[in-house]
Short mmCIF file of C-alpha atoms in Angstrom, two decimals:
data_model
loop_
_atom_site.label_atom_id
_atom_site.label_comp_id
_atom_site.label_asym_id
_atom_site.label_seq_id
_atom_site.Cartn_x
_atom_site.Cartn_y
_atom_site.Cartn_z
CA MET A 236 185.79 11.44 -13.80
CA TYR A 237 184.75 9.33 -16.81
CA ARG A 238 182.85 6.19 -15.90
CA LYS A 239 182.21 3.11 -18.01
CA MET A 240 178.92 2.58 -19.79
CA SER A 241 176.77 -0.48 -19.22
CA PHE A 242 174.78 -2.26 -21.95
CA GLU A 243 174.28 -5.70 -20.44
CA GLN A 244 172.54 -8.22 -22.66
CA ALA A 245 169.55 -10.11 -21.28
CA PRO A 246 169.40 -13.94 -21.27
CA ILE A 247 168.32 -15.47 -24.59
CA TYR A 248 164.98 -16.64 -23.18
CA VAL A 249 163.99 -12.98 -22.63
CA ALA A 250 164.36 -12.21 -26.34
CA VAL A 251 162.43 -15.37 -27.23
CA MET A 252 159.57 -14.48 -24.87
CA THR A 253 159.53 -10.89 -26.19
CA TYR A 254 159.14 -12.01 -29.80
CA LEU A 255 156.54 -14.55 -28.69
CA GLY A 256 154.59 -11.80 -26.90
CA PHE A 257 154.57 -9.60 -30.00
CA GLY A 258 153.59 -12.60 -32.10
CA ILE A 259 150.58 -13.34 -29.91
CA VAL A 260 149.27 -9.76 -29.90
CA THR A 261 149.80 -9.56 -33.66
CA LEU A 262 147.73 -12.72 -34.22
CA PHE A 263 144.96 -11.34 -32.02
CA GLY A 264 145.20 -8.08 -33.98
CA TYR A 265 144.52 -9.89 -37.25
CA PHE A 266 141.65 -11.76 -35.63
CA ARG A 267 140.09 -8.51 -34.37
CA ASP A 268 140.52 -6.91 -37.81
CA PHE A 269 138.58 -9.87 -39.20
CA LEU A 270 135.82 -9.29 -36.64
CA ARG A 271 135.65 -5.62 -37.68
CA ALA A 272 135.50 -6.56 -41.35
CA VAL A 273 132.47 -8.83 -40.84
CA GLY A 274 130.76 -6.34 -38.54
CA LEU A 275 131.10 -8.27 -35.26
CA GLU A 276 133.27 -5.56 -33.68
CA LYS A 277 132.85 -1.82 -33.95
CA CYS A 278 135.60 0.09 -35.75
CA HIS A 279 136.39 3.33 -33.93
CA LEU A 280 138.89 4.67 -36.45
CA ALA A 281 138.13 7.21 -39.17
CA ARG A 282 137.28 5.43 -42.41
CA GLU A 283 136.70 6.51 -45.99
CA ARG A 284 133.08 6.63 -47.11
CA ASP A 285 131.66 3.90 -49.32
CA GLU A 286 131.12 6.31 -52.21
CA GLN A 287 134.89 6.99 -52.18
CA LYS A 288 135.86 3.36 -52.65
CA ASP A 289 137.05 4.05 -56.19
CA PHE A 290 139.29 6.90 -55.03
CA VAL A 291 142.97 6.42 -54.34
CA PRO A 292 143.08 5.51 -50.61
CA LEU A 293 144.37 8.19 -48.25
CA TYR A 294 146.41 5.62 -46.35
CA GLN A 295 147.17 1.92 -46.38
CA ASP A 296 145.13 0.07 -43.79
CA PHE A 297 148.12 -1.94 -42.54
CA GLU A 298 150.00 1.27 -41.64
CA ASN A 299 147.52 1.71 -38.79
CA PHE A 300 147.67 -1.93 -37.65
CA TYR A 301 150.02 -1.31 -34.72
CA THR A 302 148.11 1.71 -33.44
CA ARG A 303 144.73 0.06 -33.91
CA ASN A 304 145.44 -3.28 -32.29
CA LEU A 305 148.35 -2.82 -29.90
CA TYR A 306 148.80 0.79 -28.85
CA MET A 307 145.11 1.53 -28.29
CA ARG A 308 144.78 -1.29 -25.77
CA VAL A 309 147.52 0.20 -23.59
CA ARG A 310 147.10 3.92 -24.37
CA ASP A 311 146.21 4.71 -20.74
CA ASN A 312 149.92 4.54 -19.90
CA TRP A 313 150.77 7.63 -21.99
CA ASN A 314 149.60 11.25 -22.24
CA ARG A 315 148.27 11.30 -18.70
CA PRO A 316 146.77 14.71 -17.83
CA ILE A 317 148.78 16.63 -15.22
CA CYS A 318 147.11 19.37 -13.17
CA SER A 319 150.08 20.80 -11.25
CA LEU A 320 153.65 21.96 -11.70
CA PRO A 321 155.74 19.03 -13.06
CA GLY A 322 158.29 19.24 -10.25
CA PRO A 323 159.64 16.36 -8.12
CA VAL A 324 156.01 15.53 -7.30
CA PHE A 325 152.86 16.34 -9.26
CA ASP A 326 149.11 15.78 -9.35
CA LEU A 327 147.38 13.64 -11.98
CA MET A 328 143.77 13.82 -13.10
CA GLU A 329 142.21 10.36 -12.91
CA ARG A 330 140.62 9.13 -16.13
CA VAL A 331 138.86 5.94 -17.15
CA SER A 332 137.79 4.41 -20.45
CA ASP A 333 134.56 2.61 -21.30
CA ASP A 334 135.67 1.47 -24.76
CA TYR A 335 139.13 -0.05 -24.27
CA ASN A 336 141.06 3.25 -24.42
CA TRP A 337 139.57 4.64 -27.62
CA THR A 338 138.16 7.50 -25.55
CA PHE A 339 138.67 8.64 -21.96
CA ARG A 340 136.54 10.47 -19.45
CA LEU A 341 137.73 12.26 -16.32
CA THR A 342 136.33 11.00 -13.02
CA GLY A 343 136.87 14.32 -11.22
CA ARG A 344 139.29 12.66 -8.81
CA THR A 345 142.89 13.83 -8.51
CA LEU A 346 145.89 11.68 -7.63
CA HIS A 347 147.97 13.91 -5.37
CA ASN A 348 151.72 13.87 -4.67
CA VAL A 349 152.74 11.39 -7.34
CA ILE A 350 156.53 11.19 -7.37
CA ASN A 351 157.69 12.42 -10.78
CA VAL A 352 160.60 10.43 -12.20
CA GLY A 353 159.72 11.03 -15.84
CA SER A 354 160.19 14.79 -16.44
CA TYR A 355 163.34 16.53 -17.66
CA ASN A 356 163.93 18.68 -14.59
CA TYR A 357 167.55 17.90 -13.91
CA LEU A 358 168.42 20.83 -11.66
CA GLY A 359 164.95 21.37 -10.20
CA PHE A 360 164.37 24.77 -11.82
CA ALA A 361 160.80 23.79 -12.73
CA GLU A 362 159.60 25.32 -9.50
CA ASN A 363 157.07 27.83 -8.22
CA ASN A 364 159.07 29.84 -5.71
CA ALA A 365 158.03 33.48 -5.46
CA ASP A 366 161.46 34.58 -4.21
CA PHE A 367 163.32 32.88 -7.08
CA LEU A 368 160.83 33.98 -9.75
CA LYS A 369 160.57 37.66 -8.77
CA THR A 370 162.76 38.83 -11.66
CA VAL A 371 160.72 36.72 -14.10
CA ALA A 372 157.52 38.36 -12.87
CA ASP A 373 159.12 41.79 -13.22
CA LYS A 374 160.15 41.11 -16.83
CA THR A 375 156.64 39.85 -17.60
CA ARG A 376 155.17 43.13 -16.36
CA GLN A 377 157.79 45.12 -18.26
CA TYR A 378 157.68 43.35 -21.66
CA GLY A 379 154.58 41.17 -21.64
CA VAL A 380 154.54 37.47 -22.47
CA GLY A 381 155.50 37.64 -26.16
CA VAL A 382 157.43 39.69 -28.70
CA CYS A 383 155.48 38.81 -31.88
CA SER A 384 158.37 39.69 -34.16
CA THR A 385 161.68 38.30 -35.35
CA ARG A 386 165.01 39.41 -33.95
CA GLN A 387 165.88 41.06 -37.31
CA GLU A 388 162.81 43.29 -37.24
CA ILE A 389 161.51 44.75 -33.96
CA GLY A 390 161.82 41.70 -31.70
CA ASN A 391 165.39 42.21 -30.50
CA LEU A 392 165.44 43.10 -26.78
CA GLY A 393 168.26 43.86 -24.41
CA ILE A 394 167.59 40.71 -22.37
CA HIS A 395 168.06 38.59 -25.53
CA GLU A 396 171.54 40.02 -26.00
CA GLU A 397 172.26 39.65 -22.27
CA LEU A 398 171.31 35.97 -22.44
CA GLU A 399 173.50 35.31 -25.47
CA GLN A 400 176.51 36.91 -23.79
CA LEU A 401 175.82 34.87 -20.65
CA VAL A 402 175.54 31.61 -22.61
CA ALA A 403 178.84 32.27 -24.39
CA LYS A 404 180.56 32.98 -21.08
CA PHE A 405 179.00 29.90 -19.45
CA LEU A 406 180.19 27.63 -22.26
CA GLY A 407 183.59 29.27 -22.64
CA VAL A 408 183.18 30.17 -26.33
CA GLU A 409 183.32 33.37 -28.38
CA SER A 410 179.65 33.87 -29.18
CA SER A 411 176.17 32.35 -29.08
CA MET A 412 172.66 32.92 -30.36
CA THR A 413 169.36 31.72 -28.92
CA PHE A 414 166.13 30.40 -30.44
CA GLY A 415 162.60 30.07 -29.13
CA MET A 416 162.29 26.34 -29.81
CA GLY A 417 164.80 23.59 -29.06
CA PHE A 418 163.66 21.24 -31.85
CA ALA A 419 163.91 24.01 -34.44
CA THR A 420 167.40 24.90 -33.20
CA ASN A 421 168.58 21.65 -34.81
CA SER A 422 166.17 21.24 -37.69
CA MET A 423 166.51 24.82 -38.97
CA ASN A 424 170.21 25.48 -38.35
CA ILE A 425 171.80 22.32 -39.74
CA PRO A 426 170.56 23.19 -43.29
CA ALA A 427 172.29 26.56 -42.94
CA ILE A 428 175.60 24.92 -42.03
CA VAL A 429 175.80 22.13 -44.61
CA GLY A 430 174.19 21.47 -48.00
CA LYS A 431 174.63 19.62 -51.26
CA GLY A 432 178.17 18.32 -51.69
CA CYS A 433 178.62 17.98 -47.91
CA LEU A 434 178.70 14.77 -45.86
CA ILE A 435 177.02 14.25 -42.48
CA LEU A 436 178.18 11.37 -40.30
CA SER A 437 175.39 10.84 -37.78
CA ASP A 438 175.26 8.59 -34.72
CA GLU A 439 172.54 5.97 -35.22
CA LEU A 440 170.77 7.03 -32.00
CA ASN A 441 170.64 10.76 -32.71
CA HIS A 442 167.43 12.64 -31.89
CA THR A 443 164.71 13.21 -34.49
CA SER A 444 165.49 16.94 -34.66
CA LEU A 445 169.06 16.17 -35.77
CA ILE A 446 167.82 13.63 -38.31
CA LEU A 447 165.27 16.08 -39.72
CA GLY A 448 167.83 18.88 -39.95
CA ALA A 449 170.24 16.58 -41.77
CA ARG A 450 167.56 15.51 -44.27
CA LEU A 451 166.44 19.09 -44.91
CA SER A 452 170.01 20.16 -45.61
CA GLY A 453 170.34 18.12 -48.81
CA ALA A 454 173.70 16.78 -47.66
CA THR A 455 174.65 13.13 -48.01
CA ILE A 456 173.98 11.28 -44.74
CA ARG A 457 175.81 8.22 -43.47
CA VAL A 458 175.05 6.63 -40.11
CA PHE A 459 177.71 5.13 -37.83
CA LYS A 460 177.13 2.71 -34.99
CA HIS A 461 176.32 4.26 -31.63
CA ASN A 462 179.45 5.56 -29.89
CA ASN A 463 181.54 3.18 -32.02
CA MET A 464 184.84 4.82 -32.89
CA HIS A 465 185.87 2.05 -35.30
CA SER A 466 182.68 2.55 -37.31
CA LEU A 467 183.16 6.33 -37.33
CA GLU A 468 186.82 6.19 -38.34
CA LYS A 469 186.08 3.72 -41.15
CA MET A 470 183.49 6.13 -42.59
CA LEU A 471 185.81 9.12 -42.20
CA SER A 472 188.63 7.26 -43.93
CA GLU A 473 186.41 6.19 -46.83
CA ALA A 474 185.01 9.72 -47.16
CA VAL A 475 188.45 11.29 -47.37
CA CYS A 476 189.86 8.64 -49.72
CA SER A 477 186.88 8.20 -52.06
CA GLY A 478 185.25 11.63 -52.00
CA GLN A 479 181.77 12.17 -53.40
CA PRO A 480 179.92 9.37 -55.23
CA ARG A 481 180.54 9.10 -59.01
CA THR A 482 182.64 12.28 -59.31
CA HIS A 483 185.06 11.44 -56.45
CA ARG A 484 185.53 15.13 -55.81
CA PRO A 485 186.46 16.01 -52.22
CA TRP A 486 183.53 16.68 -49.90
CA LYS A 487 182.92 20.38 -49.29
CA LYS A 488 182.47 19.65 -45.58
CA ILE A 489 182.38 16.57 -43.40
CA LEU A 490 180.23 17.12 -40.30
CA ILE A 491 180.11 14.65 -37.40
CA MET A 492 176.82 14.91 -35.47
CA VAL A 493 176.55 13.52 -31.93
CA GLU A 494 174.69 14.13 -28.68
CA GLY A 495 176.15 14.74 -25.22
CA ILE A 496 173.74 12.39 -23.44
CA TYR A 497 171.45 10.13 -25.45
CA SER A 498 167.97 10.48 -24.02
CA MET A 499 166.82 6.92 -24.63
CA GLU A 500 170.03 5.08 -23.75
CA GLY A 501 171.49 7.19 -20.95
CA SER A 502 174.89 6.91 -22.64
CA VAL A 503 177.46 9.72 -22.78
CA VAL A 504 179.31 10.61 -25.97
CA ARG A 505 182.94 9.52 -26.23
CA LEU A 506 183.96 13.10 -26.80
CA PRO A 507 187.78 13.02 -26.51
CA GLU A 508 188.02 10.20 -29.06
CA ILE A 509 185.63 11.90 -31.47
CA ILE A 510 187.60 15.14 -31.23
CA ALA A 511 190.80 13.22 -31.98
CA LEU A 512 189.20 11.67 -35.09
CA LYS A 513 187.78 15.04 -36.15
CA LYS A 514 191.23 16.60 -36.07
CA LYS A 515 192.86 13.64 -37.78
CA TYR A 516 190.49 13.72 -40.76
CA LYS A 517 189.91 17.50 -40.89
CA ALA A 518 186.17 17.20 -40.18
CA TYR A 519 183.76 19.42 -38.21
CA LEU A 520 181.90 18.46 -35.03
CA TYR A 521 178.27 19.28 -34.16
CA LEU A 522 177.50 18.52 -30.50
CA ASP A 523 173.90 18.46 -29.24
CA GLU A 524 173.92 19.02 -25.47
CA ALA A 525 170.16 19.10 -24.91
CA HIS A 526 170.40 16.60 -22.05
CA SER A 527 173.95 17.21 -20.85
CA ILE A 528 174.23 20.98 -20.43
CA GLY A 529 173.65 21.77 -16.77
CA ALA A 530 173.32 18.07 -15.94
CA VAL A 531 176.94 16.85 -16.02
CA GLY A 532 180.33 18.35 -15.29
CA ALA A 533 181.68 19.65 -12.00
CA SER A 534 179.94 23.01 -12.50
CA GLY A 535 177.19 21.91 -14.91
CA ARG A 536 178.94 22.97 -18.11
CA GLY A 537 178.24 19.74 -19.95
CA VAL A 538 180.34 17.01 -21.49
CA THR A 539 183.23 19.30 -22.45
CA GLU A 540 183.74 19.90 -18.74
CA LEU A 541 183.06 16.26 -17.85
CA PHE A 542 185.93 15.15 -20.11
CA ASP A 543 188.02 18.29 -19.53
CA VAL A 544 188.30 19.12 -23.23
CA ASN A 545 188.65 22.56 -24.76
CA PRO A 546 185.22 23.89 -25.91
CA ALA A 547 187.00 25.43 -28.92
CA ASP A 548 187.56 21.88 -30.22
CA VAL A 549 183.80 21.58 -30.77
CA ASP A 550 182.88 23.53 -33.90
CA VAL A 551 179.13 23.82 -33.25
CA MET A 552 177.80 23.61 -29.69
CA MET A 553 174.04 23.21 -29.48
CA GLY A 554 171.83 22.87 -26.42
CA THR A 555 168.34 23.47 -25.11
CA PHE A 556 166.95 25.32 -22.11
CA THR A 557 164.07 22.91 -21.50
CA LYS A 558 165.82 20.28 -19.40
CA SER A 559 168.20 21.85 -16.90
CA PHE A 560 166.93 25.43 -16.91
CA GLY A 561 163.19 25.00 -16.47
CA ALA A 562 162.45 27.09 -19.56
CA ALA A 563 162.16 26.68 -23.34
CA GLY A 564 164.22 27.26 -26.47
CA GLY A 565 167.76 26.44 -27.52
CA TYR A 566 171.13 27.89 -28.47
CA ILE A 567 173.94 27.56 -30.99
CA ALA A 568 177.39 28.56 -29.76
CA GLY A 569 180.93 28.59 -31.08
CA LYS A 570 183.15 30.99 -32.96
CA LYS A 571 181.83 34.51 -33.61
CA LYS A 572 182.18 34.00 -37.36
CA LEU A 573 179.84 30.98 -37.22
CA VAL A 574 177.22 32.73 -35.09
CA ASP A 575 177.25 35.88 -37.24
CA TYR A 576 176.73 33.72 -40.33
CA LEU A 577 173.74 31.94 -38.75
CA ARG A 578 172.10 35.22 -37.76
CA SER A 579 171.45 35.95 -41.42
CA HIS A 580 171.22 32.44 -42.90
CA SER A 581 169.27 30.41 -40.32
CA HIS A 582 165.55 30.02 -41.13
CA SER A 583 164.83 29.89 -37.41
CA ALA A 584 166.58 33.23 -36.87
CA VAL A 585 165.08 34.98 -39.88
CA TYR A 586 161.47 33.79 -39.74
CA ALA A 587 160.73 32.65 -36.17
CA SER A 588 159.44 34.93 -33.44
CA ALA A 589 161.98 35.99 -30.81
CA MET A 590 162.09 34.20 -27.48
CA SER A 591 159.44 35.22 -24.94
CA PRO A 592 160.83 37.76 -22.41
CA PRO A 593 159.70 35.82 -19.28
CA VAL A 594 161.28 32.66 -20.67
CA THR A 595 164.48 34.59 -21.43
CA GLU A 596 164.62 35.94 -17.89
CA GLN A 597 164.00 32.45 -16.44
CA ILE A 598 167.03 31.13 -18.34
CA ILE A 599 169.16 34.08 -17.21
CA ARG A 600 168.25 33.64 -13.56
CA ALA A 601 168.83 29.84 -13.69
CA MET A 602 172.17 30.23 -15.47
CA LYS A 603 173.35 32.94 -13.07
CA CYS A 604 172.37 30.64 -10.21
CA ILE A 605 174.47 27.80 -11.64
CA MET A 606 177.42 30.14 -12.24
CA GLY A 607 177.14 31.63 -8.74
CA LYS A 608 176.49 35.12 -10.12
CA ASP A 609 173.44 35.47 -7.87
CA GLY A 610 175.72 35.55 -4.83
CA SER A 611 174.71 32.09 -3.58
CA THR A 612 175.96 28.50 -3.76
CA GLU A 613 172.49 27.17 -4.60
CA GLY A 614 173.38 26.43 -8.23
CA ILE A 615 176.50 24.39 -7.52
CA ARG A 616 174.63 22.61 -4.70
CA ARG A 617 172.01 21.49 -7.20
CA VAL A 618 174.64 20.29 -9.68
CA ARG A 619 176.31 18.22 -6.97
CA GLN A 620 172.98 16.97 -5.61
CA LEU A 621 172.04 15.72 -9.09
CA ALA A 622 175.38 13.88 -9.36
CA GLU A 623 174.81 12.27 -5.96
CA ASN A 624 171.22 11.27 -6.79
CA THR A 625 172.32 9.83 -10.14
CA ARG A 626 175.06 7.62 -8.75
CA TYR A 627 173.02 6.51 -5.76
CA PHE A 628 169.98 5.58 -7.85
CA ARG A 629 172.00 3.74 -10.49
CA ALA A 630 174.03 1.82 -7.89
CA ARG A 631 170.91 0.69 -6.01
CA LEU A 632 169.22 -0.50 -9.22
CA LYS A 633 172.27 -2.54 -10.18
CA GLU A 634 172.38 -3.98 -6.68
CA MET A 635 168.72 -5.05 -6.98
CA GLY A 636 169.41 -6.93 -10.21
CA PHE A 637 167.83 -4.71 -12.87
CA ILE A 638 169.48 -4.30 -16.27
CA ILE A 639 170.07 -0.58 -16.78
CA TYR A 640 171.73 1.17 -19.69
CA GLY A 641 174.07 4.10 -19.88
CA ASN A 642 176.87 5.92 -18.16
CA ASP A 643 177.25 6.25 -14.39
CA ASP A 644 177.18 10.05 -14.74
CA SER A 645 173.96 10.16 -16.77
CA PRO A 646 170.76 11.29 -14.98
CA VAL A 647 168.79 9.45 -17.69
CA VAL A 648 168.35 5.91 -16.34
CA PRO A 649 166.68 3.34 -18.62
CA ILE A 650 165.48 0.11 -16.94
CA LEU A 651 165.02 -2.68 -19.48
CA LEU A 652 161.61 -4.37 -19.36
CA TYR A 653 161.70 -6.17 -22.74
CA MET A 654 158.30 -7.90 -22.93
CA PRO A 655 155.25 -5.88 -24.08
CA GLY A 656 152.97 -7.24 -21.39
CA LYS A 657 155.43 -6.36 -18.65
CA VAL A 658 155.83 -2.82 -19.97
CA VAL A 659 152.10 -2.22 -19.53
CA ALA A 660 151.90 -3.96 -16.16
CA PHE A 661 154.93 -2.02 -14.87
CA ALA A 662 153.49 1.40 -15.75
CA ARG A 663 150.09 0.64 -14.23
CA GLU A 664 151.53 -0.92 -11.10
CA MET A 665 153.88 2.00 -10.46
CA LEU A 666 151.03 4.51 -10.83
CA GLU A 667 149.02 2.51 -8.30
CA ARG A 668 151.92 3.14 -5.93
CA ARG A 669 151.94 6.89 -6.71
CA ILE A 670 155.08 6.78 -8.87
CA GLY A 671 154.86 8.53 -12.25
CA VAL A 672 157.08 6.75 -14.79
CA VAL A 673 157.66 6.90 -18.55
CA VAL A 674 157.63 3.59 -20.42
CA VAL A 675 158.85 3.30 -24.00
CA GLY A 676 158.51 0.46 -26.49
CA PHE A 677 158.60 -0.39 -30.17
CA PRO A 678 158.83 1.49 -32.53
CA ALA A 679 160.56 4.12 -30.37
CA THR A 680 163.02 1.42 -29.25
CA PRO A 681 164.23 -1.80 -30.85
CA ILE A 682 161.52 -4.45 -30.62
CA THR A 683 163.42 -6.44 -27.96
CA GLU A 684 164.48 -3.46 -25.82
CA ALA A 685 161.34 -1.88 -24.36
CA ARG A 686 162.14 0.07 -21.22
CA ALA A 687 161.13 2.46 -18.48
CA ARG A 688 163.10 5.72 -18.58
CA PHE A 689 163.78 7.47 -15.28
CA CYS A 690 164.97 11.09 -15.27
CA LEU A 691 166.54 12.14 -11.99
CA SER A 692 166.47 15.63 -10.55
CA ALA A 693 168.37 17.61 -7.94
CA ALA A 694 164.92 18.29 -6.46
CA HIS A 695 164.46 14.62 -5.59
CA THR A 696 165.19 14.05 -1.92
CA ARG A 697 166.85 10.88 -0.65
CA ALA A 698 163.50 9.90 0.92
CA MET A 699 161.78 10.21 -2.49
CA LEU A 700 164.42 8.10 -4.19
CA ASP A 701 164.26 5.47 -1.45
CA GLN A 702 160.47 5.32 -1.83
CA VAL A 703 160.80 4.86 -5.59
CA LEU A 704 163.48 2.22 -5.12
CA HIS A 705 161.38 0.37 -2.54
CA HIS A 706 158.45 0.12 -4.94
CA LEU A 707 160.74 -0.73 -7.84
CA ASN A 708 162.14 -3.60 -5.82
CA GLU A 709 158.66 -4.96 -5.07
CA VAL A 710 157.36 -4.51 -8.62
CA GLY A 711 160.56 -5.99 -10.04
CA ASP A 712 160.05 -9.12 -7.96
CA ALA A 713 156.32 -9.35 -8.70
CA LEU A 714 156.76 -9.00 -12.47
CA CYS A 715 160.10 -10.86 -12.67
CA LEU A 716 161.99 -7.90 -14.13
CA LYS A 717 165.38 -8.51 -12.54
CA PHE A 718 167.21 -10.02 -15.49
CA SER A 719 170.80 -9.02 -14.65
CA ARG A 720 173.31 -11.82 -14.15
CA LYS A 721 175.99 -9.53 -12.75
CA LYS A 722 176.69 -9.12 -9.05
CA TYR A 723 177.27 -5.67 -7.58
CA SER A 724 178.40 -4.49 -4.16
CA SER A 725 176.03 -2.52 -1.95
CA TRP A 726 175.80 1.25 -2.39
CA SER A 727 177.67 1.94 0.84
CA ASP A 728 180.66 0.06 -0.60
CA LEU A 729 180.49 1.86 -3.94
CA SER A 730 180.58 5.46 -2.82
CA ASP A 731 181.12 7.71 0.14
CA GLU A 732 177.98 9.86 0.40
CA THR A 733 179.94 12.76 1.89
CA ASP A 734 181.92 13.12 -1.35
CA PHE A 735 179.17 15.25 -2.90
CA GLU A 736 178.32 17.56 -0.01
CA LEU A 737 178.94 21.24 -0.57
CA GLY A 738 181.43 22.73 1.81
CA SER A 739 180.39 25.69 3.90
#
């Protein structure tokens, strides 16, 4: 069932305090740059030699201002070294800095059993279970860990073709092809689909890989407001009526590019409405399901299943195997004619090495598990467990008074923190409580919308979620992070927990 999306605005004083916080750290940044210039503070960054002062500078000094004066002071909250499997819990290597985060040194101490709410492990397939991974081990012994050749030369294996047939059947389309890298699936295939004389209409919150692919294609790019059908239809109407700039010739192709779940907002694409507009204006639709395939839908088949639309209405279906399948790589699926064309025209297909055999087998075994082809109900249990965890966690956060973004079905749960100082304090405080979180701020988000992004997993138990929620409640009170002005009923009133249990 489709659920409404929430994008509650914070009180005006929050925005004022956020800008004030950035203003203060910027002023101190200029002051510290002055101290470096006069030699009162050591500069740790790479600098051009004095004898090169007459050369054209390699970079403008101000371009590094943010990194030098803001990011470096809080760098301990990112890139933390993990020394275990990134499952529902993991181990972190403790590190300290003696020079305000310019360099780190390991203490030799390990933080054990940190609850992991930051990794893309939606169905819990990032696991080390000898029984589940037996076929992966067998394929490793049979083929080795790499192919070292393209699919067009000597890198085409039977398990690659088996995977592509399985993906097509899973998605309900004619054909599919797989690639060894998810990012390259977008950036290298979009230029093969559109080019000069074509128009791309891209959602403003699309992933970098989609943006790069669009730029490399040479097509004209226009950006519509996030999930805003009025903005999209206005651009489609203008494109059809006006045609190309100056010549006013009709566009060769009009391609709408969207994502299934937006990884920073937790919002779900308004797919039925976009399909209706696509048909009305004779455009094509490119759907990136990196975060939605396996994670939403009654049987994990993504947003087409969530909205009960025909997969044939989506011209290009793209997804990755890194989030829900515990593997790597990506796929393009759709009509056989499209896939056959990409096999000979995609740079990623022609020049990139074929997918590693153990990775291929991991995807096959995870997908068969979801489809029930392994003779068990484990896959569907995980899909339903993820749905239950998602709705429970979101409902409890709303009840506590946090502002969270996104759709009720989305396992990506952003909690808005806003102020730069609170972002840093939140990350450090949660790690003290053995909770591993991901915090994101400017420039990855708008300057007034810094956040913590939680990624839920079917492997999270109710006890784990309750522990995270307990600490979130305490930290939210201590740091004054509960900005919501809406009132919500308790979780027990919102949902019957037995709704998601798998029948025997």
